[in-house]
Short mmCIF file of C-alpha atoms in Angstrom, two decimals:
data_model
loop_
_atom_site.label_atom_id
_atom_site.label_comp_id
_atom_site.label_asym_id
_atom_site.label_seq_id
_atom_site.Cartn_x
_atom_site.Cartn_y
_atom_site.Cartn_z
CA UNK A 1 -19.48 10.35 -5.00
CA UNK A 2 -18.90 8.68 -2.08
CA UNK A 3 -19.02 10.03 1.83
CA UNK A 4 -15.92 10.05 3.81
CA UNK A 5 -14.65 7.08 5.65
CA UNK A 6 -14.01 7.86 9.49
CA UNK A 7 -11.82 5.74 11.53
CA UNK A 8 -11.57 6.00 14.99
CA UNK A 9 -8.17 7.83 16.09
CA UNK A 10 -5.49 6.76 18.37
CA UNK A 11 -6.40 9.18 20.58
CA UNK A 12 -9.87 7.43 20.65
CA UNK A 13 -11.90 10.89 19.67
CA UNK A 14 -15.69 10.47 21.18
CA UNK A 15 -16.70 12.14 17.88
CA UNK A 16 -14.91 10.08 15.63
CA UNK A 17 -17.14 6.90 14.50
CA UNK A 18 -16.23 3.66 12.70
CA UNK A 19 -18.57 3.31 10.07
CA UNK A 20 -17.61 2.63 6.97
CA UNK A 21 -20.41 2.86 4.39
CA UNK A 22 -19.28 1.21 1.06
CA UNK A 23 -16.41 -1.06 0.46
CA UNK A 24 -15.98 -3.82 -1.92
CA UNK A 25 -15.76 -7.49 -1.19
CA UNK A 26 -12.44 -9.53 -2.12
CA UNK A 27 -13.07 -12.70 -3.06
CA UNK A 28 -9.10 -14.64 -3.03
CA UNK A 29 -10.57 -17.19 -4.51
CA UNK A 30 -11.76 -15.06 -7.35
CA UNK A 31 -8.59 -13.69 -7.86
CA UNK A 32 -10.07 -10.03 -8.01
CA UNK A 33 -7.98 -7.44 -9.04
CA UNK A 34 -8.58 -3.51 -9.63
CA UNK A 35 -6.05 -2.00 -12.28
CA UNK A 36 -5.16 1.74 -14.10
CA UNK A 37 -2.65 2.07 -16.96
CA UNK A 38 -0.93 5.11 -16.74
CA UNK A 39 -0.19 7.09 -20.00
CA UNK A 40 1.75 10.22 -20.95
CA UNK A 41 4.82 11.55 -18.34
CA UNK A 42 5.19 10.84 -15.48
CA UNK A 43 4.90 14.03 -13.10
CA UNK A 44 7.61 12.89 -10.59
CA UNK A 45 9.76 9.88 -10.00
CA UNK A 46 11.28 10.91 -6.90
CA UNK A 47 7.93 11.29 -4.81
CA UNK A 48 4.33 9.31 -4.11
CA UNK A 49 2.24 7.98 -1.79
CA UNK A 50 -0.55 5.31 -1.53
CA UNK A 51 -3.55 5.45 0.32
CA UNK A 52 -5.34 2.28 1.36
CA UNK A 53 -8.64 1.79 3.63
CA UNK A 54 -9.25 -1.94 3.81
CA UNK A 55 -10.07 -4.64 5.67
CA UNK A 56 -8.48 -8.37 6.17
CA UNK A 57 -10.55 -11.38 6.38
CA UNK A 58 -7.96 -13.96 7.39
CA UNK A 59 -4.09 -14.68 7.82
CA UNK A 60 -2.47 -14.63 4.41
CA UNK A 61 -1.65 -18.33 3.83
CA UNK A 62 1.47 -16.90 1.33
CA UNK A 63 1.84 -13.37 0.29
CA UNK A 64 -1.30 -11.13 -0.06
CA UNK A 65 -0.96 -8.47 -2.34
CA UNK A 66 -2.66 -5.07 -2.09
CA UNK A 67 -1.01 -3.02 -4.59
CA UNK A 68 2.18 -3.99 -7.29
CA UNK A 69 3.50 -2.17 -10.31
CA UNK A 70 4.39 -4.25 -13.46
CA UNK A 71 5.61 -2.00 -16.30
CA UNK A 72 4.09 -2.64 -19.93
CA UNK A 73 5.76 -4.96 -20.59
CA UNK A 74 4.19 -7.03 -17.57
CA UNK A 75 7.57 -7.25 -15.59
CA UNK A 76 6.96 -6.61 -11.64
CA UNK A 77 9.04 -3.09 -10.90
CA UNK A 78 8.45 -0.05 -9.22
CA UNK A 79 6.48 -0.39 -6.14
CA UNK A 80 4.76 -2.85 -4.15
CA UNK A 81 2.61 -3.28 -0.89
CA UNK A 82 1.54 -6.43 0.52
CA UNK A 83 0.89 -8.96 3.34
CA UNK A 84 3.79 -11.58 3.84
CA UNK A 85 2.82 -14.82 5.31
CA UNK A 86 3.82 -13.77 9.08
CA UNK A 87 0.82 -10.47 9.02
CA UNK A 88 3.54 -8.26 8.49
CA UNK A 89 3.63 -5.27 6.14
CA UNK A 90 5.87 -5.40 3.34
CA UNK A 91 6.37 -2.48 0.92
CA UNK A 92 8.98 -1.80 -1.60
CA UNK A 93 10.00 1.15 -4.09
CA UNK A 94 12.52 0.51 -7.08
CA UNK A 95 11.68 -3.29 -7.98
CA UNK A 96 13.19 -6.34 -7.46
CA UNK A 97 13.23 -5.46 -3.53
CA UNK A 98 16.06 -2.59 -3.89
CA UNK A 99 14.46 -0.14 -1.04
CA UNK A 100 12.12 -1.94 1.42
CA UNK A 101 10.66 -1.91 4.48
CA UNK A 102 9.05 -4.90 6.46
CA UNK A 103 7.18 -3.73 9.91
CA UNK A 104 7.61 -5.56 13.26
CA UNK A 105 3.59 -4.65 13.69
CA UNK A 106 1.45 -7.48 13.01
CA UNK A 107 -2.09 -7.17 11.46
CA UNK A 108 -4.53 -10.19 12.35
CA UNK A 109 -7.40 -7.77 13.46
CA UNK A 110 -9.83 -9.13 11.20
CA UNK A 111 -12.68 -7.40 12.82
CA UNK A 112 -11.79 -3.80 11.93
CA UNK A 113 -10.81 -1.49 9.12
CA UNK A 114 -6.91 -0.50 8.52
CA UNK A 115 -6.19 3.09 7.20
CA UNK A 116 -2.99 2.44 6.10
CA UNK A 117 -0.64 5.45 4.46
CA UNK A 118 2.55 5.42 3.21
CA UNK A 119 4.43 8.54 1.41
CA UNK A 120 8.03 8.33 -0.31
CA UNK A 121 9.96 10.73 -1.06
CA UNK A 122 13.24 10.56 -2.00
CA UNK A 123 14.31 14.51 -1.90
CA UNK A 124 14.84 14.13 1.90
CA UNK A 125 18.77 14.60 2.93
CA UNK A 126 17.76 12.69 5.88
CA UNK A 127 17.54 9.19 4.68
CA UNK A 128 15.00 7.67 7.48
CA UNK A 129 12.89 10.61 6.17
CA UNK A 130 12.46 9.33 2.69
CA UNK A 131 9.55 6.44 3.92
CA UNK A 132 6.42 7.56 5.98
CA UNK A 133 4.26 5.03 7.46
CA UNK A 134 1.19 5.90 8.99
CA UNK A 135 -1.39 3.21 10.24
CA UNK A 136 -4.80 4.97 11.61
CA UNK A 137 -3.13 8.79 11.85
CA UNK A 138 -0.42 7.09 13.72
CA UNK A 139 3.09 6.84 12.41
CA UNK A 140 4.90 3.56 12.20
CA UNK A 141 8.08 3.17 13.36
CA UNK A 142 9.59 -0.35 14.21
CA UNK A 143 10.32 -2.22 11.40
CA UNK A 144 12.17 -6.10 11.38
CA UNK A 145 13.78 -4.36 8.14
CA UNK A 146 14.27 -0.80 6.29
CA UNK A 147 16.38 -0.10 3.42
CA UNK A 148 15.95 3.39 2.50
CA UNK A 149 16.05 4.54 -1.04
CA UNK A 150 18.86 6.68 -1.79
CA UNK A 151 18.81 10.32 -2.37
CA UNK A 152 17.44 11.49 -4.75
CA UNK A 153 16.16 7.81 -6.23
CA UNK A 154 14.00 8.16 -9.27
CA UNK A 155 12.04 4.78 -9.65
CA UNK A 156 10.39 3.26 -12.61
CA UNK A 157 6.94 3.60 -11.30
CA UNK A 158 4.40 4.87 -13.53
CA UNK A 159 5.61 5.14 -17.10
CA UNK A 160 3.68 5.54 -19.99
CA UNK A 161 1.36 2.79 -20.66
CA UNK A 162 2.47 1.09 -17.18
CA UNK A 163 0.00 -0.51 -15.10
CA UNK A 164 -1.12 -0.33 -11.37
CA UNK A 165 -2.62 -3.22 -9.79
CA UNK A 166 -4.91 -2.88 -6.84
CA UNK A 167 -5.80 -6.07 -4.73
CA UNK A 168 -4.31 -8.25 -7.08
CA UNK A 169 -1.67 -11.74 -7.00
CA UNK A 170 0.56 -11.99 -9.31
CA UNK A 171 0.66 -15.69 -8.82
CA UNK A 172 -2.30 -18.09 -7.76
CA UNK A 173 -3.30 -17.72 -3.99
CA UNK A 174 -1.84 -14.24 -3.50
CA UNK A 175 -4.84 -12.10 -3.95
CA UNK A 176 -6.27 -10.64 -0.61
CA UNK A 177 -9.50 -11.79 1.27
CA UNK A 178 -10.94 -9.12 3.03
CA UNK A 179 -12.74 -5.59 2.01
CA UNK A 180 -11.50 -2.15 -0.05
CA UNK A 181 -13.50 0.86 0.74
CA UNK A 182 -10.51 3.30 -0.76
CA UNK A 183 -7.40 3.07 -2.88
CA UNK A 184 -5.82 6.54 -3.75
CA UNK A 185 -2.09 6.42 -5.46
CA UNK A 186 -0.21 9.85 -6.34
CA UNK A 187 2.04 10.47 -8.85
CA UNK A 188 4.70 12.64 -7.06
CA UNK A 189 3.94 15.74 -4.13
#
């Protein structure tokens, strides 16, 4: 349906371009918001990842959130990914801000496309093993904070009729400005 989105590479590739064909405008003043209830089982708990190509159009003023979990019954839980006020990434596994990382990276291109890709899995005997954080094909790994989840942590994420929220706020003002051109979440390995 739709061609695939090349981003240049660290490594700066010569056959690697930077065009992105289709993408999808984010109003924050609309509030937009992209969202998927999950039903049946869940597949696994313990693993996931979450796949995001966008683009910022300005320093969040307040949080800016890019994806959140609420279960059905509309409670934030599970897993989130956004934008605090200082351009830094925040993500978080097991609600309520029990496993967390915040990265010392700042993001204030505004100019560019992010290809951001983080994987969980919480399997791993090594615990700085259990997050993996990769911006562009490049790993991230200086963060201002990291609590990893412990092993074997089975989260709350995506129960039946639980909803994912893509480019969303859960509060007025937190919805992100800027451009989607792919979302991807998995359910487990």
């Amino acid at each position: 349906m739709f061609p695939p989105i090349i981003i240049p590479s660290a490594a700066g590739d010569a056959d690697v371009g930077d065009t992105i064909n289709y993408s999808v405008r984010l109003n924050k003043a609309d509030n937009p918001q992209f969202s998927r209830v999950f039903t049946g089982s869940r597949t696994d708990q313990k693993k996931g990842a979450l796949l995001l190509v966008f683009k910022r159009s300005a320093s969040a003023s307040s949080s800016e959130h890019w994806y959140g979990y609420a279960t059905d019954s509309g409670a934030a839980s599970g897993a989130k990914c956004h934008f605090l006020n200082s351009d830094k990434l925040f993500f978080e596994v097991g609600g309520t801000i029990a496993y967390s990382f915040t990265t010392t990276q700042v993001f204030r291109d505004f100019a560019k496309f992010y290809h951001l890709y983080i994987e969980w899995d919480t399997t791993q005997a090594t615990a700085s093993d259990r997050y993996k954080v990769f911006l562009n094909g490049v790993q991230i790994t200086a963060f201002d904070s990291i609590s990893y989840p412990a092993l074997n942590y089975a989260g709350t994420q995506w129960g039946s009729n639980d909803l994912s929220n893509f480019c969303y706020g859960y509060t007025s003002g937190q919805s992100p400005d800027g451009y989607i051109a792919r979302l991807a979440l998995v359910d487990g390995s």
